[in-house]
Short mmCIF file of C-alpha atoms in Angstrom, two decimals:
data_model
loop_
_atom_site.label_atom_id
_atom_site.label_comp_id
_atom_site.label_asym_id
_atom_site.label_seq_id
_atom_site.Cartn_x
_atom_site.Cartn_y
_atom_site.Cartn_z
CA MET A 1 0.00 0.00 0.00
CA PRO A 2 1.43 3.44 -0.93
CA ALA A 3 2.52 5.62 1.99
CA ALA A 4 -0.18 8.22 1.31
CA LEU A 5 -2.91 5.59 1.45
CA ARG A 6 -1.48 4.12 4.66
CA ILE A 7 -1.59 7.58 6.28
CA LEU A 8 -5.19 8.11 5.14
CA SER A 9 -6.16 4.68 6.47
CA LEU A 10 -4.51 5.41 9.81
CA CYS A 11 -6.35 8.76 10.10
CA ALA A 12 -9.65 7.07 9.30
CA ALA A 13 -9.02 4.40 11.92
CA LEU A 14 -8.15 7.00 14.55
CA VAL A 15 -11.31 8.98 13.84
CA ALA A 16 -13.36 5.79 14.08
CA LEU A 17 -11.85 5.13 17.52
CA GLY A 18 -12.70 8.63 18.64
CA CYS A 19 -9.27 10.31 18.37
CA ALA A 20 -10.36 13.52 16.70
CA SER A 21 -9.63 17.15 17.38
CA ARG A 22 -12.05 20.05 17.35
CA PRO A 23 -10.97 23.68 17.18
CA ILE A 24 -13.16 26.02 19.25
CA GLY A 25 -11.88 29.50 18.61
CA ASP A 26 -8.18 29.43 19.45
CA VAL A 27 -8.53 26.28 21.59
CA LYS A 28 -8.01 22.89 19.96
CA LEU A 29 -9.61 20.08 21.94
CA GLU A 30 -8.57 16.47 21.45
CA ARG A 31 -11.08 13.65 21.84
CA GLY A 32 -9.44 10.54 23.24
CA SER A 33 -9.88 6.96 22.13
CA ALA A 34 -11.92 4.42 24.07
CA GLY A 35 -10.22 1.58 22.25
CA ARG A 36 -7.65 0.48 24.84
CA ALA A 37 -7.80 0.71 28.61
CA LEU A 38 -4.67 1.78 30.50
CA ASN A 39 -3.51 0.68 33.91
CA ASP A 40 -3.82 3.12 36.79
CA LEU A 41 -0.11 3.99 36.79
CA ALA A 42 -0.17 4.92 33.09
CA VAL A 43 -3.31 7.03 33.56
CA ALA A 44 -1.79 8.79 36.58
CA GLN A 45 1.51 9.51 34.85
CA LYS A 46 -0.17 10.84 31.75
CA GLY A 47 -2.55 12.96 33.77
CA ALA A 48 -0.02 14.37 36.23
CA ALA A 49 2.16 15.79 33.47
CA ALA A 50 -0.72 17.95 32.24
CA VAL A 51 -2.05 19.09 35.64
CA ALA A 52 -0.99 22.37 37.23
CA VAL A 53 -1.35 23.93 40.67
CA ILE A 54 -2.85 27.43 40.61
CA SER A 55 -1.69 29.59 43.52
CA THR A 56 -3.61 32.80 44.19
CA ASP A 57 -3.60 35.36 46.98
CA VAL A 58 -6.53 33.52 48.62
CA GLY A 59 -5.77 29.83 48.08
CA ARG A 60 -4.83 27.03 45.71
CA GLY A 61 -6.53 24.78 43.22
CA LEU A 62 -5.78 22.66 40.17
CA ALA A 63 -6.10 23.10 36.41
CA PHE A 64 -5.36 20.86 33.43
CA VAL A 65 -4.06 21.54 29.94
CA VAL A 66 -6.49 20.99 27.06
CA ASP A 67 -4.38 22.62 24.35
CA PRO A 68 -0.53 22.39 24.20
CA ASP A 69 -0.37 26.12 23.36
CA GLY A 70 -1.12 26.86 27.00
CA TYR A 71 -4.89 26.73 27.47
CA LEU A 72 -6.08 25.23 30.78
CA ILE A 73 -9.48 24.54 32.31
CA THR A 74 -10.14 25.04 36.01
CA ASN A 75 -13.01 25.91 38.35
CA ARG A 76 -14.42 29.39 38.43
CA HIS A 77 -14.23 29.44 42.21
CA VAL A 78 -10.48 28.72 42.16
CA ILE A 79 -9.73 32.14 40.64
CA GLU A 80 -12.92 34.21 40.86
CA ASP A 81 -12.41 35.60 44.35
CA ALA A 82 -8.66 36.16 44.03
CA ASP A 83 -7.18 39.60 43.49
CA HIS A 84 -4.39 38.02 41.47
CA ILE A 85 -2.91 34.68 40.37
CA GLU A 86 0.56 34.31 41.85
CA ASP A 87 1.72 31.45 39.63
CA VAL A 88 0.74 28.28 37.78
CA THR A 89 3.13 25.40 38.41
CA PHE A 90 3.47 21.89 36.93
CA PRO A 91 4.93 19.86 39.83
CA ALA A 92 5.15 16.55 37.92
CA LEU A 93 7.29 17.88 35.07
CA ARG A 94 11.04 17.43 35.20
CA PRO A 95 12.31 20.04 35.37
CA GLN A 96 9.32 21.60 37.07
CA ARG A 97 7.78 24.45 35.08
CA SER A 98 6.18 27.53 36.59
CA PHE A 99 4.42 30.47 34.92
CA ALA A 100 3.70 33.92 36.28
CA ALA A 101 2.23 35.35 33.06
CA VAL A 102 -1.37 34.10 33.27
CA ARG A 103 -4.34 35.50 31.39
CA ILE A 104 -7.94 34.81 32.33
CA VAL A 105 -9.55 34.14 28.96
CA TYR A 106 -13.07 33.46 30.18
CA ILE A 107 -14.97 32.82 33.39
CA ASP A 108 -18.30 31.13 32.89
CA PRO A 109 -20.97 33.25 34.59
CA SER A 110 -23.15 30.25 35.49
CA ARG A 111 -21.05 27.07 35.44
CA ASP A 112 -18.20 26.59 37.91
CA LEU A 113 -15.69 26.66 35.05
CA ALA A 114 -12.99 28.96 33.68
CA LEU A 115 -10.40 29.02 30.89
CA ILE A 116 -6.92 30.46 31.43
CA LYS A 117 -3.97 30.96 29.07
CA LEU A 118 -0.28 30.67 29.89
CA ASP A 119 2.43 32.43 27.94
CA VAL A 120 4.40 29.34 26.84
CA ASP A 121 7.56 29.07 24.76
CA ALA A 122 7.17 25.33 24.14
CA PRO A 123 4.15 22.99 23.93
CA LEU A 124 2.79 21.64 27.21
CA PRO A 125 1.59 18.06 27.79
CA SER A 126 -2.17 18.04 27.31
CA LEU A 127 -5.08 15.72 28.06
CA SER A 128 -7.66 14.39 25.63
CA LEU A 129 -11.35 14.65 26.49
CA ALA A 130 -14.03 11.96 26.45
CA THR A 131 -16.09 14.26 24.22
CA VAL A 132 -15.43 17.57 22.49
CA GLY A 133 -19.11 18.34 22.00
CA SER A 134 -22.30 18.69 24.03
CA ALA A 135 -22.90 14.95 24.36
CA PRO A 136 -25.09 13.42 27.10
CA ILE A 137 -23.01 12.09 29.97
CA GLU A 138 -24.32 8.56 29.31
CA ASP A 139 -22.42 8.60 26.00
CA TYR A 140 -19.04 8.50 27.75
CA LEU A 141 -19.62 7.63 31.40
CA LYS A 142 -21.59 5.04 33.35
CA ALA A 143 -22.35 4.56 37.02
CA LYS A 144 -19.64 2.46 38.74
CA ASP A 145 -17.08 3.26 36.03
CA HIS A 146 -13.51 3.22 37.31
CA VAL A 147 -12.06 6.76 37.57
CA LEU A 148 -8.91 8.37 38.91
CA LEU A 149 -8.28 11.73 40.60
CA LEU A 150 -5.03 13.53 41.26
CA ALA A 151 -4.16 15.39 44.45
CA ARG A 152 -1.10 17.41 45.30
CA ALA A 153 1.30 15.27 47.32
CA GLY A 154 1.58 16.45 50.91
CA GLU A 155 -1.93 17.92 51.12
CA GLY A 156 -3.61 14.76 52.36
CA GLU A 157 -3.50 13.33 55.84
CA GLY A 158 -0.31 11.48 56.73
CA GLU A 159 1.62 12.62 53.66
CA SER A 160 4.94 14.40 53.73
CA LYS A 161 4.80 18.02 52.64
CA GLU A 162 8.15 17.54 50.91
CA GLN A 163 6.75 15.02 48.41
CA PRO A 164 6.87 16.33 44.83
CA GLY A 165 4.20 15.89 42.19
CA PHE A 166 0.84 14.25 42.72
CA VAL A 167 -0.73 11.20 44.30
CA ALA A 168 -3.44 9.26 42.48
CA ARG A 169 -6.73 8.32 44.13
CA THR A 170 -8.70 5.59 42.41
CA GLY A 171 -12.41 5.04 42.82
CA SER A 172 -15.62 4.91 40.87
CA VAL A 173 -18.59 6.92 39.67
CA ARG A 174 -21.31 6.73 42.32
CA GLU A 175 -24.13 8.51 40.51
CA LEU A 176 -24.60 10.37 37.25
CA ALA A 177 -27.08 13.10 38.16
CA VAL A 178 -26.73 15.17 41.33
CA TYR A 179 -28.16 18.69 41.42
CA ASN A 180 -26.93 21.60 43.50
CA PRO A 181 -28.14 25.00 42.22
CA ALA A 182 -25.89 26.74 44.73
CA VAL A 183 -22.85 25.49 42.79
CA GLY A 184 -24.20 25.76 39.26
CA PRO A 185 -26.81 24.62 36.77
CA GLY A 186 -27.21 21.14 35.35
CA ALA A 187 -26.31 17.76 36.75
CA PHE A 188 -23.04 16.89 38.47
CA PHE A 189 -21.79 13.33 38.87
CA GLY A 190 -20.73 11.79 42.15
CA LEU A 191 -17.36 10.20 42.96
CA SER A 192 -16.46 7.62 45.59
CA GLN A 193 -13.09 9.26 46.28
CA ALA A 194 -12.78 11.82 49.05
CA VAL A 195 -12.24 15.28 47.61
CA ARG A 196 -10.16 17.64 49.71
CA ARG A 197 -9.52 21.35 49.62
CA GLY A 198 -7.02 22.10 46.86
CA GLN A 199 -8.32 19.51 44.38
CA SER A 200 -10.90 21.83 42.83
CA GLY A 201 -10.39 22.28 39.09
CA GLY A 202 -8.54 19.00 38.62
CA PRO A 203 -9.49 16.40 36.00
CA VAL A 204 -11.48 13.21 36.54
CA LEU A 205 -9.76 10.59 34.36
CA ASP A 206 -11.33 7.40 33.03
CA ARG A 207 -9.54 4.10 32.38
CA TYR A 208 -8.54 5.32 28.90
CA GLY A 209 -6.77 8.38 30.32
CA ARG A 210 -9.46 10.76 29.03
CA VAL A 211 -10.94 13.62 31.02
CA VAL A 212 -14.57 12.86 31.84
CA GLY A 213 -15.14 15.64 34.38
CA VAL A 214 -13.82 18.56 36.40
CA VAL A 215 -13.65 18.21 40.19
CA SER A 216 -15.89 20.91 41.62
CA TRP A 217 -17.22 20.48 45.15
CA THR A 218 -17.71 18.25 48.13
CA TRP A 219 -20.48 17.89 50.70
CA LYS A 220 -19.49 18.00 54.33
CA HIS A 221 -20.30 14.81 56.25
CA ARG A 222 -20.77 12.88 52.97
CA VAL A 223 -18.12 10.59 51.52
CA GLY A 224 -16.81 11.43 48.08
CA GLY A 225 -17.03 14.47 45.87
CA TYR A 226 -18.77 15.85 42.80
CA ALA A 227 -17.61 16.80 39.33
CA ILE A 228 -18.86 18.72 36.31
CA PRO A 229 -19.31 16.53 33.20
CA ILE A 230 -16.62 17.36 30.65
CA ALA A 231 -19.26 18.06 27.99
CA GLU A 232 -20.14 21.17 30.01
CA ALA A 233 -16.57 22.42 29.63
CA ALA A 234 -16.73 21.82 25.88
CA GLN A 235 -20.01 23.69 25.81
CA MET A 236 -18.45 26.58 27.73
CA LEU A 237 -15.70 26.85 25.12
CA SER A 238 -18.22 26.87 22.29
CA GLU A 239 -19.96 29.85 23.95
CA LEU A 240 -16.82 32.02 24.15
CA PRO A 241 -17.67 35.35 22.53
CA SER A 242 -15.37 36.53 19.74
CA MET A 243 -14.26 40.12 20.37
CA THR A 244 -11.09 40.56 18.38
CA THR A 245 -12.38 43.58 16.46
CA PRO A 246 -14.12 46.80 17.60
CA ALA A 247 -17.22 45.78 15.62
CA GLU A 248 -17.39 42.43 17.45
CA GLN A 249 -16.90 44.18 20.80
CA SER A 250 -19.70 46.63 20.05
CA ALA A 251 -22.10 43.92 18.87
CA ARG A 252 -21.42 41.78 21.95
CA ALA A 253 -21.83 44.75 24.32
CA ALA A 254 -25.21 45.56 22.77
CA GLU A 255 -26.26 41.91 23.02
CA ARG A 256 -25.27 41.76 26.69
CA ALA A 257 -27.00 45.08 27.49
CA ARG A 258 -30.23 43.87 25.89
CA GLY A 259 -29.87 40.54 27.67
CA PHE A 260 -29.58 42.32 31.02
CA LEU A 261 -32.72 44.37 30.36
CA LYS A 262 -34.60 41.30 29.14
CA ALA A 263 -33.67 39.38 32.28
CA LEU A 264 -34.89 42.23 34.49
CA ASP A 265 -38.10 42.66 32.52
CA GLY A 266 -38.80 38.91 32.62
CA GLY A 267 -38.03 38.53 36.31
CA ASP A 268 -34.91 36.41 35.71
CA LEU A 269 -33.09 38.25 38.46
CA GLU A 270 -30.41 35.59 38.96
CA ILE A 271 -29.36 35.86 35.30
CA ALA A 272 -29.23 39.64 35.60
CA ARG A 273 -27.29 39.49 38.88
CA ARG A 274 -24.59 37.31 37.34
CA MET A 275 -24.07 39.96 34.66
CA MET A 276 -22.82 42.51 37.20
CA SER A 277 -19.17 43.56 36.84
CA PRO A 278 -16.83 41.74 39.27
CA THR A 279 -14.63 44.81 39.76
CA TYR A 280 -17.53 47.17 40.33
CA SER A 281 -19.29 44.65 42.58
CA ARG A 282 -16.23 44.42 44.83
CA LYS A 283 -16.21 48.21 45.10
CA ILE A 284 -19.85 48.37 46.17
CA ARG A 285 -19.43 45.46 48.59
CA GLN A 286 -16.45 47.17 50.23
CA ARG A 287 -18.36 50.40 50.71
CA THR A 288 -21.38 48.63 52.21
CA MET A 289 -19.37 46.42 54.56
CA THR A 290 -17.17 49.29 55.72
CA THR A 291 -20.22 51.41 56.54
CA ILE A 292 -21.80 48.60 58.57
CA ALA A 293 -18.50 47.60 60.26
CA GLU A 294 -18.01 51.16 61.51
CA GLN A 295 -21.20 50.82 63.57
CA LEU A 296 -20.41 47.48 65.22
CA PRO A 297 -18.20 48.78 68.04
CA GLY A 298 -21.13 50.98 69.12
CA ASP A 299 -24.90 50.69 69.02
CA GLY A 300 -24.93 48.65 65.82
CA ARG A 301 -23.68 45.53 67.62
CA ALA A 302 -27.02 45.02 69.38
CA ALA A 303 -28.91 45.11 66.06
CA VAL A 304 -26.64 42.43 64.54
CA GLN A 305 -26.90 40.28 67.67
CA GLN A 306 -30.68 40.54 67.45
CA PHE A 307 -30.54 39.45 63.81
CA VAL A 308 -28.31 36.42 64.56
CA ALA A 309 -30.60 35.44 67.45
CA ALA A 310 -33.55 35.42 65.04
CA LEU A 311 -31.60 33.10 62.72
CA GLU A 312 -30.81 30.80 65.65
CA ASP A 313 -34.53 30.62 66.43
CA ILE A 314 -35.13 29.38 62.87
CA VAL A 315 -32.44 26.71 63.21
CA ASP A 316 -33.80 25.56 66.57
CA SER A 317 -37.37 25.35 65.27
CA GLU A 318 -36.58 23.04 62.35
CA PRO A 319 -37.01 19.26 62.78
CA ASP A 320 -33.97 17.01 62.73
CA GLY A 321 -33.13 15.58 59.33
CA ALA A 322 -34.90 18.30 57.33
CA GLU A 323 -33.69 18.30 53.72
CA GLU A 324 -34.31 21.91 52.67
CA LEU A 325 -33.25 25.28 53.96
CA PRO A 326 -36.24 27.13 55.54
CA PHE A 327 -35.85 29.94 53.00
CA SER A 328 -39.21 31.63 53.58
CA LYS A 329 -38.49 32.04 57.30
CA VAL A 330 -34.99 33.36 56.60
CA GLN A 331 -36.37 35.75 54.01
CA ASP A 332 -38.87 37.19 56.48
CA VAL A 333 -36.08 37.94 58.96
CA VAL A 334 -33.85 39.42 56.25
CA LEU A 335 -36.56 41.74 54.91
CA ARG A 336 -37.01 43.25 58.37
CA THR A 337 -33.44 44.57 58.17
CA GLY A 338 -34.63 47.05 55.54
CA THR A 339 -37.09 48.74 57.87
CA ARG A 340 -36.33 52.22 59.12
CA GLY A 341 -36.30 51.06 62.73
CA PHE A 342 -33.65 48.39 62.13
CA MET A 343 -31.50 50.68 59.99
CA GLU A 344 -31.61 53.36 62.68
CA ALA A 345 -30.67 50.80 65.32
CA LEU A 346 -27.81 49.63 63.10
CA GLY A 347 -26.70 53.24 62.66
CA VAL A 348 -26.77 53.30 58.84
CA GLU A 349 -29.99 55.26 58.20
CA GLY A 350 -29.11 57.88 55.59
CA ALA A 351 -25.75 56.27 54.82
CA LEU A 352 -27.00 53.16 53.00
CA SER A 353 -30.14 52.36 51.07
CA LYS A 354 -32.45 49.68 52.38
CA GLU A 355 -31.58 47.57 49.31
CA GLN A 356 -27.91 47.61 50.32
CA VAL A 357 -28.68 46.65 53.92
CA ILE A 358 -30.99 43.84 52.85
CA SER A 359 -28.41 42.51 50.39
CA PHE A 360 -25.78 42.40 53.16
CA PHE A 361 -27.97 40.47 55.58
CA PHE A 362 -29.36 38.24 52.82
CA GLU A 363 -25.89 36.95 51.94
CA PHE A 364 -24.95 36.70 55.61
CA ALA A 365 -28.10 34.78 56.52
CA GLN A 366 -27.91 32.29 53.65
CA ALA A 367 -24.38 31.27 54.60
CA TYR A 368 -24.98 31.31 58.38
CA VAL A 369 -28.16 29.23 58.34
CA GLY A 370 -26.73 26.89 55.70
CA ALA A 371 -23.68 26.20 57.88
CA ARG A 372 -25.80 25.63 60.99
CA TYR A 373 -28.42 23.63 59.16
CA PHE A 374 -26.53 21.36 56.78
CA ALA A 375 -22.91 21.35 57.97
CA GLU A 376 -23.98 21.22 61.65
CA SER A 377 -21.47 23.97 62.44
CA ASP A 378 -21.47 25.68 65.81
CA PRO A 379 -22.37 29.40 65.89
CA ASP A 380 -18.73 30.52 65.76
CA ASP A 381 -17.97 28.40 62.68
CA ALA A 382 -21.24 29.52 61.08
CA MET A 383 -20.23 33.13 61.67
CA ASN A 384 -16.90 32.45 59.95
CA ALA A 385 -18.74 30.82 57.03
CA ALA A 386 -20.97 33.88 56.71
CA MET A 387 -18.01 36.25 56.71
CA MET A 388 -16.24 34.13 54.08
CA ARG A 389 -19.37 34.24 51.93
CA LEU A 390 -19.45 38.03 52.11
CA GLN A 391 -15.92 38.11 50.68
CA THR A 392 -16.88 36.26 47.49
CA VAL A 393 -17.53 37.89 44.12
CA ASP A 394 -20.85 36.08 43.97
CA ALA A 395 -21.98 37.83 47.15
CA ALA A 396 -20.53 41.13 45.96
CA ARG A 397 -22.73 40.90 42.86
CA THR A 398 -25.78 40.87 45.13
CA PHE A 399 -24.62 44.20 46.63
CA ALA A 400 -24.04 45.77 43.20
CA PHE A 401 -27.29 44.40 41.80
CA ALA A 402 -29.25 45.90 44.69
CA GLU A 403 -27.74 49.29 44.01
CA ALA A 404 -28.23 49.10 40.24
CA THR A 405 -31.87 48.02 40.35
CA GLY A 406 -32.64 50.84 42.77
CA ARG A 407 -32.35 53.13 39.74
CA PHE A 408 -35.25 51.45 37.95
CA LYS A 409 -38.82 52.57 38.41
CA ARG A 410 -41.74 50.17 38.42
CA GLY A 411 -43.16 49.87 34.93
CA ASP A 412 -40.01 51.01 33.12
CA ARG A 413 -39.54 49.28 29.78
CA LEU A 414 -36.03 50.37 28.90
CA VAL A 415 -34.44 49.83 25.52
CA VAL A 416 -30.91 50.45 24.24
CA GLU A 417 -30.92 53.80 22.45
CA ARG A 418 -27.19 54.28 21.87
CA LEU A 419 -23.93 52.45 22.65
CA GLU A 420 -20.39 53.80 22.52
CA ILE A 421 -17.17 51.84 23.03
CA VAL A 422 -14.56 53.93 24.87
CA PRO A 423 -10.92 52.76 24.66
CA GLY A 424 -9.12 52.37 27.97
CA ALA A 425 -5.57 51.99 29.21
CA TYR A 426 -6.16 48.36 30.20
CA ALA A 427 -9.50 47.45 28.64
CA PRO A 428 -12.29 49.28 26.82
CA HIS A 429 -15.58 50.10 28.48
CA ALA A 430 -19.00 50.71 26.99
CA VAL A 431 -21.40 53.58 27.66
CA VAL A 432 -24.98 52.52 26.96
CA THR A 433 -27.83 55.04 26.87
CA LEU A 434 -31.17 53.49 27.89
CA ARG A 435 -34.54 55.09 27.27
CA ASN A 436 -38.04 54.19 28.35
CA GLY A 437 -40.21 54.16 25.25
CA ASP A 438 -43.56 53.43 26.90
CA ALA A 439 -46.74 55.10 25.67
CA GLU A 440 -48.26 56.03 29.02
CA GLY A 441 -47.53 59.72 28.66
CA ARG A 442 -44.99 59.79 31.47
CA GLN A 443 -41.74 61.73 31.23
CA PRO A 444 -39.33 59.37 29.43
CA THR A 445 -36.74 57.78 31.69
CA THR A 446 -33.15 58.02 30.51
CA LEU A 447 -30.39 56.04 32.19
CA VAL A 448 -26.74 55.61 31.35
CA MET A 449 -25.34 52.12 31.92
CA GLN A 450 -21.60 51.61 32.21
CA MET A 451 -20.24 48.24 31.09
CA ARG A 452 -16.79 46.74 31.65
CA LEU A 453 -14.92 44.19 29.55
CA GLU A 454 -13.75 41.62 32.11
CA TRP A 455 -13.06 37.89 32.11
CA GLY A 456 -13.68 37.60 28.39
CA ASP A 457 -17.09 39.27 28.27
CA TRP A 458 -19.01 42.49 28.96
CA TYR A 459 -20.44 43.03 32.45
CA VAL A 460 -22.78 45.70 33.78
CA ALA A 461 -21.28 48.24 36.16
CA GLU A 462 -23.17 51.23 37.51
CA LEU A 463 -26.40 52.79 36.30
CA GLN A 464 -26.68 56.56 36.35
CA THR A 465 -29.60 58.90 35.71
CA ALA A 466 -28.79 60.91 32.60
CA GLY A 467 -27.80 64.43 33.51
CA GLY A 468 -27.73 63.56 37.20
#
């Protein structure tokens, strides 16, 4: 057989086995073969070479290479709340490689996923995926399938902190569909292996060495952990907006602005909240928390103690073994924090809007009651959990969203009238003029919405009344 025909035959055979690549924008994903199972050592060695440790100013997590040119997938929560990424290191490579030049390409606003890019001067070892499309999980994974996780050596119990590289933990798939809206949409799959802090963002590898999932979360007092199906990561990559030209940036900004207004108009407040700018949200959160913290050494302490006591009453009144958070009871207590009497007792009347106060205590209460209710934490640990929650970008978005929506009037039907992209020193921003075009004879409402280009997409920052 001529050489050219042999090469064509080999390519056809590889495609039939599932070894095919798929470019999604600049990222080229490789779909691995299910033709030959590997032993655990081979899977671990192959996987470890492509797994990196992400160190940030707030913690550590894992990521894995999906494109040799330096593209890695990790969890959103590994990098979302950090002010900066300190470095990305590959402990299993010899010599070890470490990168300080890291770019956040995209953070998924709903899934617990993110894509980062390293500035590499040579190809990195990469991992193939079980699917490079939006396939159902049953197409590449079954309950009780053998899977392998990697953990940084020295971070488990009884392991030396001087150990280099990774340790492999073998186990199986416990269940294919577990839902936890607090972490993200869609179904997660359960793992028999214990998942510890620091493993977030790492790959779940099947017996063929392919990535079938991304380690995401664990449930206290339950054995094992949970992962995002790898098809969700492929779907995330397919949704990356292209903004290489000013025209593409402008079109995407207009699309996002209209999407924000549509979400508000349709009552999809969670979608709208996730479209708030991370940078701006942190700024609003800091202002709100500083204003409240200034009152705690004085009269404000009694108001907070009263609020926590009301939450404790809710926890004490619930029957043992209850499966759901008593949200309606918590909500009633939270809404009372927006009353004039409570705000005066707290010492923030005139300094903060009621929406800002409610947003603070809403985030605090959700975390506090959740820790007391599900994790069986004592009050001190629940208080720590609540304070940690307030430091997250997700909580900060609640603060910013409360401030932004305070600008809207009931019945407003705002539309995008004009959009201008303004170049910036670090990134452009968009100025969007909104106008109420209703036919009720009222004075038209005009708002100016600022948008920031962050994490690979446009996000809503502040809303201002035109001319005010």
